[in-house]
Amino acid sequence: RFELTPQLGHTNEFWAEEQKNELLQSIIAEKLWALEAEAMRLDTTEIMRKTFQSIENMYLRDALHQQEIRNFVNVSDIELIQGMAKASYTITVNYLFDTDSSKIFFLYTQLNQGTPFDVLLEGRAERNDQQIPLMFSFGEWPVEMENLIYSTEPGKFTEPFLAPTGWFIFRINERIPLNISGEKRAEVLSQIKKVLQDRKQNELTRQFYRKFFADRKVETDGTIFWSIAEMITEILIEKKSTLYDIDNKKELRDRTDKFGNVYLDAKDILKIEEALGPDTLSMTFIYFDKNPMNVKEFLRRFIFEGFYTNEPELNIVAAQLNSRVKMLIEHELIGRDAERQGLRHLPET
């Protein structure tokens, strides 16, 4: 543990031995602490059992992901050669952009009729973002956009391309060759292989999700959902608000991180559980076909992944909570399918 942890700025041998001794004592203390907790049977407490379930589910999902996706991710020599051909130069581009498809296709018609690209670009809002042409390199953009740009000759423009933010038309300015030789070539090849593997894995994951969830439907209790959302919002608003120390007559720093995010923690979940009461906690929240999940189990599983927001408003918290409920349902269904297939018994699991 010591050698694998960066010890920046220290080369003194005596200092290193002192730190090693301190780490050794810390490791011994950790082991003794764990043994005492085990002797007290803290590993059998409800909160630990729920934590174990979340960790087990994570390993089961990973086993299914390995079986259904990662085992089929292969990069051929031809694909590596094609990737190297793209990575051997950088492309500079300018673009026209609009969220309205009719407007972008009108610009495309004007380009085809001979109107210069720069004439159309001048005066448009996107002109300010490209005073210097954009640099386009292999692996940095979606593969569909990349293929379109790399297949277009310098001086030409692409057909309209729909991206998540809107419609683009790219004008290819020039291709700048890169010097890739010697050790640099091996490094670039490794990067190319990683990009291609990630892209294949992402595509296989999308295909698996579409197929796996195609005919699955899981309902949740809407009334309970909104009760939880309202309680979370109230707690986070209180945390984000500036605190005031009446005795010392001074403001206290609010409980947010440097980005302004405020976090829900385990104590907050206990507060929510107390407010809901035992009857509500035992009610079904997520209606799986088998072994539905009650409110208490959901809350314990929910906090395992953590929860934070920058804007503790009810509609924003509800949207985030809804996304988390959806993710938890997906994870649970995948984990249960892995369990059904017996992947728990694999040595690596």
Tab-separated table of C-alpha atoms in Angstrom:
chain	number	residue	atom	x	y	z
A	1	ARG	CA	0.000	0.000	0.000
A	2	PHE	CA	2.835	2.379	0.783
A	3	GLU	CA	4.818	1.803	-2.413
A	4	LEU	CA	1.712	2.096	-4.608
A	5	THR	CA	0.745	5.434	-3.062
A	6	PRO	CA	2.521	8.508	-4.531
A	7	GLN	CA	4.810	10.129	-1.933
A	8	LEU	CA	5.330	13.453	-3.667
A	9	GLY	CA	8.119	15.789	-2.620
A	10	HIS	CA	9.774	13.404	-0.136
A	11	THR	CA	13.002	11.512	-0.781
A	12	ASN	CA	14.428	11.368	2.740
A	13	GLU	CA	14.961	7.715	3.756
A	14	PHE	CA	14.316	8.373	7.451
A	15	TRP	CA	11.015	10.094	6.604
A	16	ALA	CA	9.979	7.112	4.448
A	17	GLU	CA	10.699	4.607	7.228
A	18	GLU	CA	8.741	6.729	9.691
A	19	GLN	CA	5.774	6.888	7.313
A	20	LYS	CA	5.919	3.142	6.686
A	21	ASN	CA	5.840	2.509	10.422
A	22	GLU	CA	2.857	4.850	10.824
A	23	LEU	CA	1.021	3.124	7.972
A	24	LEU	CA	1.762	-0.308	9.462
A	25	GLN	CA	0.262	0.745	12.785
A	26	SER	CA	-2.783	2.127	10.964
A	27	ILE	CA	-3.283	-1.183	9.112
A	28	ILE	CA	-3.019	-3.121	12.384
A	29	ALA	CA	-5.530	-0.740	13.972
A	30	GLU	CA	-7.907	-1.249	11.024
A	31	LYS	CA	-7.695	-5.032	11.397
A	32	LEU	CA	-8.272	-4.892	15.165
A	33	TRP	CA	-11.179	-2.504	14.673
A	34	ALA	CA	-12.742	-4.855	12.074
A	35	LEU	CA	-12.264	-7.901	14.336
A	36	GLU	CA	-13.954	-6.078	17.214
A	37	ALA	CA	-16.870	-5.077	14.955
A	38	GLU	CA	-17.199	-8.690	13.815
A	39	ALA	CA	-17.124	-9.921	17.443
A	40	MET	CA	-19.958	-7.484	18.172
A	41	ARG	CA	-21.791	-8.985	15.158
A	42	LEU	CA	-22.101	-5.564	13.527
A	43	ASP	CA	-21.850	-7.339	10.167
A	44	THR	CA	-25.322	-8.752	10.831
A	45	THR	CA	-26.989	-5.378	11.431
A	46	GLU	CA	-29.663	-4.263	9.024
A	47	ILE	CA	-27.657	-1.389	7.578
A	48	MET	CA	-24.719	-3.701	6.805
A	49	ARG	CA	-26.998	-6.331	5.253
A	50	LYS	CA	-28.506	-3.680	2.973
A	51	THR	CA	-25.027	-2.447	2.075
A	52	PHE	CA	-23.931	-5.999	1.255
A	53	GLN	CA	-26.972	-6.388	-1.006
A	54	SER	CA	-26.018	-3.287	-2.981
A	55	ILE	CA	-22.429	-4.498	-3.359
A	56	GLU	CA	-23.562	-7.999	-4.364
A	57	ASN	CA	-25.913	-6.528	-6.958
A	58	MET	CA	-23.030	-4.474	-8.358
A	59	TYR	CA	-20.822	-7.564	-8.770
A	60	LEU	CA	-23.677	-9.533	-10.349
A	61	ARG	CA	-24.312	-6.756	-12.876
A	62	ASP	CA	-20.629	-6.641	-13.694
A	63	ALA	CA	-20.585	-10.415	-14.268
A	64	LEU	CA	-23.539	-10.142	-16.670
A	65	HIS	CA	-21.881	-7.198	-18.429
A	66	GLN	CA	-18.739	-9.293	-18.871
A	67	GLN	CA	-20.736	-12.242	-20.237
A	68	GLU	CA	-23.024	-10.301	-22.570
A	69	ILE	CA	-20.853	-7.369	-23.658
A	70	ARG	CA	-17.146	-7.232	-22.802
A	71	ASN	CA	-16.514	-10.792	-24.029
A	72	PHE	CA	-17.641	-9.692	-27.502
A	73	VAL	CA	-15.525	-6.535	-27.750
A	74	ASN	CA	-12.824	-7.248	-30.317
A	75	VAL	CA	-10.837	-4.834	-32.464
A	76	SER	CA	-9.514	-6.158	-35.785
A	77	ASP	CA	-6.233	-5.211	-37.449
A	78	ILE	CA	-8.213	-3.540	-40.253
A	79	GLU	CA	-10.037	-1.343	-37.731
A	80	LEU	CA	-6.716	-0.383	-36.126
A	81	ILE	CA	-5.295	0.550	-39.536
A	82	GLN	CA	-8.378	2.636	-40.331
A	83	GLY	CA	-8.130	4.297	-36.915
A	84	MET	CA	-4.452	5.096	-37.470
A	85	ALA	CA	-5.304	6.620	-40.849
A	86	LYS	CA	-7.692	9.032	-39.100
A	87	ALA	CA	-5.411	9.682	-36.140
A	88	SER	CA	-2.486	10.592	-38.414
A	89	TYR	CA	-3.832	14.086	-38.973
A	90	THR	CA	-5.965	16.783	-37.371
A	91	ILE	CA	-8.762	18.513	-39.275
A	92	THR	CA	-9.715	22.177	-38.905
A	93	VAL	CA	-13.378	23.003	-39.464
A	94	ASN	CA	-15.935	25.796	-39.353
A	95	TYR	CA	-19.623	25.151	-38.932
A	96	LEU	CA	-23.125	26.516	-39.349
A	97	PHE	CA	-25.572	25.686	-36.564
A	98	ASP	CA	-29.303	25.928	-35.933
A	99	THR	CA	-31.828	24.134	-33.780
A	100	ASP	CA	-34.436	24.510	-36.560
A	101	SER	CA	-34.059	21.846	-39.265
A	102	SER	CA	-35.885	23.957	-41.877
A	103	LYS	CA	-33.380	26.802	-41.370
A	104	ILE	CA	-30.323	24.546	-41.572
A	105	PHE	CA	-31.591	22.883	-44.758
A	106	PHE	CA	-32.244	26.326	-46.246
A	107	LEU	CA	-28.581	27.182	-45.557
A	108	TYR	CA	-27.595	23.855	-47.127
A	109	THR	CA	-29.578	24.745	-50.263
A	110	GLN	CA	-27.846	28.121	-50.468
A	111	LEU	CA	-24.437	26.426	-50.186
A	112	ASN	CA	-25.323	24.045	-53.009
A	113	GLN	CA	-26.402	27.026	-55.116
A	114	GLY	CA	-22.952	28.581	-54.737
A	115	THR	CA	-23.251	30.986	-51.814
A	116	PRO	CA	-19.835	31.066	-50.058
A	117	PHE	CA	-19.735	29.402	-46.636
A	118	ASP	CA	-18.085	32.450	-45.009
A	119	VAL	CA	-20.827	34.732	-46.319
A	120	LEU	CA	-23.491	32.610	-44.609
A	121	LEU	CA	-21.427	32.303	-41.433
A	122	GLU	CA	-20.797	36.051	-41.111
A	123	GLY	CA	-23.185	37.696	-38.680
A	124	ARG	CA	-24.500	34.439	-37.209
A	125	ALA	CA	-24.276	33.789	-33.455
A	126	GLU	CA	-22.028	30.739	-33.862
A	127	ARG	CA	-19.442	32.889	-35.650
A	128	ASN	CA	-18.251	34.223	-32.282
A	129	ASP	CA	-17.324	30.703	-31.132
A	130	GLN	CA	-15.046	30.034	-34.105
A	131	GLN	CA	-12.884	33.073	-34.648
A	132	ILE	CA	-10.188	30.414	-34.870
A	133	PRO	CA	-11.293	27.248	-36.730
A	134	LEU	CA	-12.060	24.249	-34.543
A	135	MET	CA	-9.489	21.448	-34.326
A	136	PHE	CA	-10.994	18.012	-34.905
A	137	SER	CA	-9.032	14.916	-33.807
A	138	PHE	CA	-9.766	11.181	-33.861
A	139	GLY	CA	-11.766	9.844	-30.925
A	140	GLU	CA	-12.920	13.183	-29.513
A	141	TRP	CA	-16.397	13.327	-31.092
A	142	PRO	CA	-19.296	10.945	-31.780
A	143	VAL	CA	-18.315	8.340	-34.361
A	144	GLU	CA	-21.094	9.361	-36.806
A	145	MET	CA	-19.864	12.965	-36.806
A	146	GLU	CA	-16.274	11.797	-37.061
A	147	ASN	CA	-16.984	9.589	-40.091
A	148	LEU	CA	-18.803	12.446	-41.810
A	149	ILE	CA	-15.964	14.921	-41.284
A	150	TYR	CA	-13.130	12.531	-42.116
A	151	SER	CA	-14.858	11.475	-45.333
A	152	THR	CA	-15.246	15.066	-46.566
A	153	GLU	CA	-12.452	16.620	-48.622
A	154	PRO	CA	-10.839	19.962	-47.628
A	155	GLY	CA	-12.729	22.917	-49.074
A	156	LYS	CA	-15.999	20.962	-49.128
A	157	PHE	CA	-18.930	21.064	-46.725
A	158	THR	CA	-20.936	18.239	-45.173
A	159	GLU	CA	-24.638	17.567	-45.407
A	160	PRO	CA	-26.657	18.672	-42.342
A	161	PHE	CA	-25.851	16.571	-39.278
A	162	LEU	CA	-28.213	16.184	-36.327
A	163	ALA	CA	-26.470	16.248	-32.932
A	164	PRO	CA	-28.122	16.291	-29.464
A	165	THR	CA	-27.820	20.103	-29.366
A	166	GLY	CA	-29.120	20.780	-32.889
A	167	TRP	CA	-28.182	20.738	-36.596
A	168	PHE	CA	-24.665	21.325	-37.972
A	169	ILE	CA	-23.088	21.847	-41.388
A	170	PHE	CA	-19.285	21.551	-41.314
A	171	ARG	CA	-16.840	23.090	-43.758
A	172	ILE	CA	-13.525	21.229	-43.884
A	173	ASN	CA	-10.637	23.708	-44.045
A	174	GLU	CA	-7.448	21.640	-43.994
A	175	ARG	CA	-5.890	18.406	-42.842
A	176	ILE	CA	-2.780	18.866	-40.696
A	177	PRO	CA	-0.453	15.814	-40.733
A	178	LEU	CA	0.857	14.627	-37.367
A	179	ASN	CA	4.314	13.165	-36.772
A	180	ILE	CA	3.635	9.678	-35.410
A	181	SER	CA	6.746	7.510	-35.288
A	182	GLY	CA	8.845	5.408	-32.926
A	183	GLU	CA	7.584	5.182	-29.341
A	184	LYS	CA	4.885	7.735	-30.163
A	185	ARG	CA	3.353	5.321	-32.689
A	186	ALA	CA	2.949	2.559	-30.097
A	187	GLU	CA	1.315	5.023	-27.700
A	188	VAL	CA	-1.088	6.294	-30.376
A	189	LEU	CA	-1.982	2.726	-31.412
A	190	SER	CA	-2.827	1.927	-27.788
A	191	GLN	CA	-5.049	5.028	-27.599
A	192	ILE	CA	-6.759	4.120	-30.881
A	193	LYS	CA	-7.466	0.599	-29.634
A	194	LYS	CA	-8.945	2.003	-26.403
A	195	VAL	CA	-11.231	4.384	-28.358
A	196	LEU	CA	-12.426	1.578	-30.644
A	197	GLN	CA	-13.012	-0.786	-27.708
A	198	ASP	CA	-14.991	1.853	-25.805
A	199	ARG	CA	-17.141	2.596	-28.852
A	200	LYS	CA	-17.903	-1.086	-29.436
A	201	GLN	CA	-18.666	-1.623	-25.770
A	202	ASN	CA	-21.012	1.378	-25.703
A	203	GLU	CA	-22.852	0.165	-28.812
A	204	LEU	CA	-23.170	-3.392	-27.483
A	205	THR	CA	-24.434	-1.976	-24.173
A	206	ARG	CA	-27.119	0.051	-26.001
A	207	GLN	CA	-28.171	-3.024	-27.978
A	208	PHE	CA	-28.309	-5.145	-24.819
A	209	TYR	CA	-30.380	-2.543	-22.951
A	210	ARG	CA	-32.848	-2.170	-25.828
A	211	LYS	CA	-33.357	-5.917	-25.987
A	212	PHE	CA	-33.314	-6.570	-22.228
A	213	PHE	CA	-35.816	-3.857	-21.276
A	214	ALA	CA	-38.015	-4.065	-24.393
A	215	ASP	CA	-40.906	-5.944	-22.758
A	216	ARG	CA	-40.312	-5.104	-19.095
A	217	LYS	CA	-42.514	-2.712	-17.168
A	218	VAL	CA	-42.210	-1.899	-13.466
A	219	GLU	CA	-44.609	0.402	-11.595
A	220	THR	CA	-43.879	2.564	-8.555
A	221	ASP	CA	-46.146	4.192	-5.964
A	222	GLY	CA	-46.565	7.813	-7.071
A	223	THR	CA	-47.878	9.077	-3.730
A	224	ILE	CA	-44.885	7.699	-1.844
A	225	PHE	CA	-42.543	9.051	-4.533
A	226	TRP	CA	-43.762	12.615	-4.049
A	227	SER	CA	-43.647	12.304	-0.260
A	228	ILE	CA	-39.978	11.279	-0.456
A	229	ALA	CA	-39.205	14.015	-3.008
A	230	GLU	CA	-40.765	16.688	-0.787
A	231	MET	CA	-38.857	15.487	2.297
A	232	ILE	CA	-35.539	15.410	0.439
A	233	THR	CA	-36.190	18.912	-0.892
A	234	GLU	CA	-36.946	20.296	2.568
A	235	ILE	CA	-33.782	18.753	4.025
A	236	LEU	CA	-31.549	20.027	1.210
A	237	ILE	CA	-33.059	23.531	1.334
A	238	GLU	CA	-32.299	23.649	5.044
A	239	LYS	CA	-28.745	22.462	4.418
A	240	LYS	CA	-28.125	24.957	1.639
A	241	SER	CA	-29.525	27.909	3.567
A	242	THR	CA	-27.039	30.053	5.443
A	243	LEU	CA	-26.961	29.080	9.119
A	244	TYR	CA	-26.859	31.641	11.924
A	245	ASP	CA	-25.242	31.143	15.324
A	246	ILE	CA	-27.535	33.114	17.650
A	247	ASP	CA	-25.251	32.803	20.705
A	248	ASN	CA	-22.163	34.165	18.947
A	249	LYS	CA	-24.164	36.393	16.574
A	250	LYS	CA	-22.424	35.308	13.400
A	251	GLU	CA	-23.273	33.560	10.150
A	252	LEU	CA	-22.029	30.047	9.648
A	253	ARG	CA	-20.799	28.649	6.345
A	254	ASP	CA	-23.534	26.801	4.429
A	255	ARG	CA	-23.147	23.053	3.956
A	256	THR	CA	-22.297	22.953	0.262
A	257	ASP	CA	-19.180	21.962	-1.652
A	258	LYS	CA	-17.113	24.345	-3.789
A	259	PHE	CA	-19.516	23.794	-6.714
A	260	GLY	CA	-22.561	24.740	-4.641
A	261	ASN	CA	-23.820	21.149	-4.408
A	262	VAL	CA	-25.619	20.043	-1.265
A	263	TYR	CA	-25.609	16.365	-0.289
A	264	LEU	CA	-28.058	13.969	1.302
A	265	ASP	CA	-26.413	11.689	3.884
A	266	ALA	CA	-27.297	8.657	5.990
A	267	LYS	CA	-28.540	10.799	8.891
A	268	ASP	CA	-30.978	12.492	6.512
A	269	ILE	CA	-32.329	9.105	5.409
A	270	LEU	CA	-32.904	8.148	9.058
A	271	LYS	CA	-34.786	11.434	9.503
A	272	ILE	CA	-36.964	10.632	6.455
A	273	GLU	CA	-37.620	7.113	7.759
A	274	GLU	CA	-38.675	8.491	11.129
A	275	ALA	CA	-41.033	10.981	9.461
A	276	LEU	CA	-42.610	8.314	7.244
A	277	GLY	CA	-43.149	5.899	10.118
A	278	PRO	CA	-43.018	2.075	10.238
A	279	ASP	CA	-46.308	1.518	8.401
A	280	THR	CA	-45.257	3.526	5.341
A	281	LEU	CA	-41.722	2.083	5.399
A	282	SER	CA	-43.159	-1.424	5.091
A	283	MET	CA	-45.366	-0.465	2.114
A	284	THR	CA	-44.408	-1.550	-1.401
A	285	PHE	CA	-42.747	1.212	-3.390
A	286	ILE	CA	-41.434	-0.620	-6.467
A	287	TYR	CA	-43.731	-3.311	-7.836
A	288	PHE	CA	-41.396	-5.963	-9.257
A	289	ASP	CA	-43.216	-9.098	-10.456
A	290	LYS	CA	-41.380	-11.063	-7.772
A	291	ASN	CA	-40.059	-9.764	-4.474
A	292	PRO	CA	-41.327	-6.159	-4.679
A	293	MET	CA	-39.217	-3.523	-2.895
A	294	ASN	CA	-40.649	-1.701	0.105
A	295	VAL	CA	-39.966	1.920	1.007
A	296	LYS	CA	-37.319	1.225	3.623
A	297	GLU	CA	-35.297	-1.055	1.356
A	298	PHE	CA	-35.481	1.524	-1.422
A	299	LEU	CA	-34.212	4.311	0.846
A	300	ARG	CA	-31.267	2.208	2.048
A	301	ARG	CA	-30.360	1.206	-1.506
A	302	PHE	CA	-30.894	4.776	-2.691
A	303	ILE	CA	-28.419	6.357	-0.264
A	304	PHE	CA	-25.752	3.759	-1.107
A	305	GLU	CA	-25.177	5.554	-4.437
A	306	GLY	CA	-25.319	9.001	-2.806
A	307	PHE	CA	-27.500	11.957	-3.796
A	308	TYR	CA	-26.783	15.660	-4.295
A	309	THR	CA	-28.141	18.647	-6.165
A	310	ASN	CA	-27.136	22.197	-6.961
A	311	GLU	CA	-30.710	23.497	-6.924
A	312	PRO	CA	-32.862	22.084	-4.087
A	313	GLU	CA	-36.190	22.873	-5.730
A	314	LEU	CA	-39.004	20.320	-5.721
A	315	ASN	CA	-39.279	19.920	-9.499
A	316	ILE	CA	-35.498	19.510	-9.886
A	317	VAL	CA	-35.179	17.099	-6.948
A	318	ALA	CA	-38.177	15.099	-8.249
A	319	ALA	CA	-36.595	14.831	-11.702
A	320	GLN	CA	-33.300	13.643	-10.213
A	321	LEU	CA	-35.094	11.240	-7.889
A	322	ASN	CA	-37.119	9.862	-10.796
A	323	SER	CA	-33.894	9.229	-12.719
A	324	ARG	CA	-32.401	7.465	-9.714
A	325	VAL	CA	-35.501	5.287	-9.246
A	326	LYS	CA	-35.311	4.308	-12.918
A	327	MET	CA	-31.603	3.480	-12.575
A	328	LEU	CA	-32.213	1.431	-9.428
A	329	ILE	CA	-34.964	-0.551	-11.182
A	330	GLU	CA	-32.653	-1.230	-14.139
A	331	HIS	CA	-29.807	-2.300	-11.850
A	332	GLU	CA	-32.108	-4.551	-9.836
A	333	LEU	CA	-33.550	-6.245	-12.939
A	334	ILE	CA	-30.084	-6.849	-14.391
A	335	GLY	CA	-28.780	-8.124	-11.046
A	336	ARG	CA	-31.728	-10.484	-10.677
A	337	ASP	CA	-31.181	-11.833	-14.182
A	338	ALA	CA	-27.515	-12.443	-13.375
A	339	GLU	CA	-28.627	-14.256	-10.222
A	340	ARG	CA	-31.072	-16.342	-12.264
A	341	GLN	CA	-28.249	-17.399	-14.576
A	342	GLY	CA	-26.123	-18.509	-11.627
A	343	LEU	CA	-23.399	-15.908	-12.194
A	344	ARG	CA	-23.055	-15.523	-8.423
A	345	HIS	CA	-21.112	-18.803	-8.419
A	346	LEU	CA	-18.444	-17.696	-10.894
A	347	PRO	CA	-15.021	-17.495	-9.184
A	348	GLU	CA	-14.539	-13.864	-10.266
A	349	THR	CA	-17.943	-12.945	-8.794
